[in-house]
Protein backbone atom coordinates (compact mmCIF):
# COMPACT_ATOMS: atom_id res chain seq x y z
CA UNK A 1 0.00 0.00 0.00
CA UNK A 2 2.91 2.37 0.69
CA UNK A 3 4.27 1.90 -2.86
CA UNK A 4 0.83 2.38 -4.38
CA UNK A 5 0.52 5.54 -2.31
CA UNK A 6 2.96 7.40 -4.58
CA UNK A 7 0.77 6.93 -7.68
CA UNK A 8 -1.59 9.90 -8.19
CA UNK A 9 -5.28 9.18 -7.45
CA UNK A 10 -4.61 5.47 -6.85
CA UNK A 11 -2.43 6.48 -3.92
CA UNK A 12 -5.35 8.25 -2.25
CA UNK A 13 -7.33 4.99 -2.29
CA UNK A 14 -4.37 3.19 -0.71
CA UNK A 15 -4.14 5.86 2.01
CA UNK A 16 -7.86 5.45 2.77
CA UNK A 17 -7.38 1.67 2.96
CA UNK A 18 -4.50 2.13 5.44
CA UNK A 19 -6.61 4.45 7.58
CA UNK A 20 -9.52 1.99 7.56
CA UNK A 21 -7.21 -0.83 8.63
CA UNK A 22 -5.78 1.30 11.46
CA UNK A 23 -9.32 2.20 12.59
CA UNK A 24 -10.28 -1.50 12.65
CA UNK A 25 -7.26 -2.25 14.84
CA UNK A 26 -8.19 0.56 17.22
CA UNK A 27 -11.76 -0.73 17.52
CA UNK A 28 -10.49 -4.27 18.19
CA UNK A 29 -8.16 -2.95 20.90
CA UNK A 30 -11.02 -1.04 22.53
CA UNK A 31 -13.22 -4.17 22.50
CA UNK A 32 -10.43 -6.15 24.18
CA UNK A 33 -10.11 -3.52 26.93
CA UNK A 34 -13.89 -3.54 27.43
CA UNK A 35 -13.95 -7.34 27.66
CA UNK A 36 -11.08 -7.30 30.16
CA UNK A 37 -12.82 -4.73 32.36
CA UNK A 38 -16.12 -6.63 32.08
CA UNK A 39 -14.38 -9.84 33.13
CA UNK A 40 -12.75 -8.03 36.05
CA UNK A 41 -16.16 -6.75 37.20
CA UNK A 42 -17.71 -10.21 36.84
CA UNK A 43 -14.86 -11.82 38.79
CA UNK A 44 -15.67 -9.62 41.77
CA UNK A 45 -19.37 -10.55 41.60
CA UNK A 46 -19.20 -14.36 41.32
CA UNK A 47 -20.49 -14.90 44.88
CA UNK A 48 -23.44 -12.55 44.40
CA UNK A 49 -24.35 -13.98 41.00
CA UNK A 50 -24.15 -17.58 42.31
CA UNK A 51 -27.01 -16.86 44.72
CA UNK A 52 -29.32 -16.36 41.71
CA UNK A 53 -28.72 -19.83 40.25
CA UNK A 54 -31.80 -22.04 39.77
CA UNK A 55 -30.08 -24.68 41.91
CA UNK A 56 -28.03 -24.07 45.03
CA UNK A 57 -24.36 -23.62 44.26
CA UNK A 58 -22.25 -24.77 47.22
CA UNK A 59 -19.47 -22.56 48.59
CA UNK A 60 -16.93 -25.21 47.55
CA UNK A 61 -17.86 -24.72 43.87
CA UNK A 62 -15.23 -23.37 41.51
CA UNK A 63 -16.16 -20.24 39.54
CA UNK A 64 -14.58 -19.69 36.14
CA UNK A 65 -15.20 -16.31 34.46
CA UNK A 66 -14.94 -16.30 30.68
CA UNK A 67 -15.22 -13.85 27.79
CA UNK A 68 -16.74 -15.83 24.95
CA UNK A 69 -17.30 -14.76 21.36
CA UNK A 70 -20.02 -12.13 21.76
CA UNK A 71 -21.02 -12.85 25.37
CA UNK A 72 -19.70 -13.29 28.92
CA UNK A 73 -20.08 -16.36 31.10
CA UNK A 74 -19.44 -17.58 34.64
CA UNK A 75 -19.26 -21.34 34.97
CA UNK A 76 -19.66 -22.83 38.45
CA UNK A 77 -18.60 -26.47 38.88
CA UNK A 78 -18.81 -28.89 41.81
CA UNK A 79 -19.39 -32.52 42.69
CA UNK A 80 -22.17 -33.95 44.84
CA UNK A 81 -22.75 -37.68 45.29
CA UNK A 82 -22.30 -39.41 41.93
CA UNK A 83 -22.86 -36.20 39.98
CA UNK A 84 -20.63 -33.49 38.57
CA UNK A 85 -22.63 -30.26 38.25
CA UNK A 86 -22.16 -27.18 36.11
CA UNK A 87 -24.33 -24.11 36.49
CA UNK A 88 -23.54 -21.56 33.76
CA UNK A 89 -24.62 -17.93 33.97
CA UNK A 90 -24.27 -16.10 30.67
CA UNK A 91 -25.32 -12.92 28.96
CA UNK A 92 -27.42 -13.21 25.79
CA UNK A 93 -25.53 -15.23 23.22
CA UNK A 94 -25.28 -14.31 19.55
CA UNK A 95 -28.08 -15.90 17.49
CA UNK A 96 -30.22 -16.52 20.59
CA UNK A 97 -33.91 -15.66 20.33
CA UNK A 98 -34.59 -11.95 20.85
CA UNK A 99 -36.52 -12.56 24.09
CA UNK A 100 -33.65 -14.52 25.65
CA UNK A 101 -31.53 -12.30 27.85
CA UNK A 102 -29.10 -13.18 30.59
CA UNK A 103 -29.83 -16.72 31.73
CA UNK A 104 -28.62 -19.88 33.45
CA UNK A 105 -28.10 -23.37 32.04
CA UNK A 106 -27.63 -26.20 34.55
CA UNK A 107 -26.00 -29.49 33.60
CA UNK A 108 -24.97 -32.63 35.43
CA UNK A 109 -22.80 -35.58 34.48
CA UNK A 110 -22.93 -39.10 35.81
CA UNK A 111 -19.57 -40.80 35.24
CA UNK A 112 -19.63 -44.06 33.34
CA UNK A 113 -18.32 -47.44 34.39
CA UNK A 114 -15.69 -48.51 31.88
CA UNK A 115 -16.03 -52.30 31.76
CA UNK A 116 -17.55 -55.45 33.17
CA UNK A 117 -21.12 -56.46 33.92
CA UNK A 118 -21.79 -53.00 35.39
CA UNK A 119 -20.63 -51.17 32.25
CA UNK A 120 -22.45 -47.88 31.81
CA UNK A 121 -21.84 -44.98 29.42
CA UNK A 122 -21.39 -41.57 31.04
CA UNK A 123 -24.63 -39.62 31.07
CA UNK A 124 -24.98 -35.88 30.58
CA UNK A 125 -28.22 -34.06 31.36
CA UNK A 126 -29.65 -30.54 31.28
CA UNK A 127 -32.18 -29.19 33.80
CA UNK A 128 -35.34 -28.13 31.93
CA UNK A 129 -37.79 -27.73 34.81
CA UNK A 130 -38.12 -28.35 38.51
CA UNK A 131 -36.41 -31.74 38.97
CA UNK A 132 -36.81 -32.43 35.24
CA UNK A 133 -33.68 -33.43 33.33
CA UNK A 134 -33.23 -34.32 29.63
CA UNK A 135 -30.20 -35.81 27.92
CA UNK A 136 -27.61 -33.36 26.66
CA UNK A 137 -27.96 -35.08 23.29
CA UNK A 138 -31.64 -34.03 23.11
CA UNK A 139 -30.67 -30.52 24.29
CA UNK A 140 -28.08 -30.09 21.53
CA UNK A 141 -30.51 -31.43 18.94
CA UNK A 142 -33.12 -28.90 20.09
CA UNK A 143 -30.60 -26.07 19.73
CA UNK A 144 -29.72 -27.20 16.20
CA UNK A 145 -33.38 -27.47 15.22
CA UNK A 146 -34.09 -24.01 16.66
CA UNK A 147 -31.25 -22.53 14.60
CA UNK A 148 -32.70 -24.24 11.51
CA UNK A 149 -36.20 -22.98 12.29
CA UNK A 150 -37.54 -26.54 12.57
CA UNK A 151 -37.77 -27.02 16.35
CA UNK A 152 -40.82 -28.88 17.61
CA UNK A 153 -43.09 -27.45 20.28
CA UNK A 154 -41.48 -29.81 22.83
CA UNK A 155 -37.94 -28.75 21.83
CA UNK A 156 -38.86 -25.07 22.13
CA UNK A 157 -40.31 -25.78 25.57
CA UNK A 158 -37.07 -27.51 26.66
CA UNK A 159 -34.98 -24.57 25.45
CA UNK A 160 -37.25 -22.00 27.09
CA UNK A 161 -37.33 -23.90 30.38
CA UNK A 162 -33.65 -24.85 30.25
CA UNK A 163 -32.57 -21.22 29.89
CA UNK A 164 -33.48 -20.05 33.37
CA UNK A 165 -34.00 -16.29 33.47
CA UNK A 166 -31.48 -14.51 35.68
JSON list of C-alpha atoms in Angstrom, two decimals, residues 11 26 40-41 43 89 100 117 123 125-126 131 153:
[
{"chain": "A", "resi": 11, "resn": "UNK", "atom": "CA", "xyz": [-2.43, 6.48, -3.92]},
{"chain": "A", "resi": 26, "resn": "UNK", "atom": "CA", "xyz": [-8.19, 0.56, 17.22]},
{"chain": "A", "resi": 40, "resn": "UNK", "atom": "CA", "xyz": [-12.75, -8.03, 36.05]},
{"chain": "A", "resi": 41, "resn": "UNK", "atom": "CA", "xyz": [-16.16, -6.75, 37.20]},
{"chain": "A", "resi": 43, "resn": "UNK", "atom": "CA", "xyz": [-14.86, -11.82, 38.79]},
{"chain": "A", "resi": 89, "resn": "UNK", "atom": "CA", "xyz": [-24.62, -17.93, 33.97]},
{"chain": "A", "resi": 100, "resn": "UNK", "atom": "CA", "xyz": [-33.65, -14.52, 25.65]},
{"chain": "A", "resi": 117, "resn": "UNK", "atom": "CA", "xyz": [-21.12, -56.46, 33.92]},
{"chain": "A", "resi": 123, "resn": "UNK", "atom": "CA", "xyz": [-24.63, -39.62, 31.07]},
{"chain": "A", "resi": 125, "resn": "UNK", "atom": "CA", "xyz": [-28.22, -34.06, 31.36]},
{"chain": "A", "resi": 126, "resn": "UNK", "atom": "CA", "xyz": [-29.65, -30.54, 31.28]},
{"chain": "A", "resi": 131, "resn": "UNK", "atom": "CA", "xyz": [-36.41, -31.74, 38.97]},
{"chain": "A", "resi": 153, "resn": "UNK", "atom": "CA", "xyz": [-43.09, -27.45, 20.28]}
]
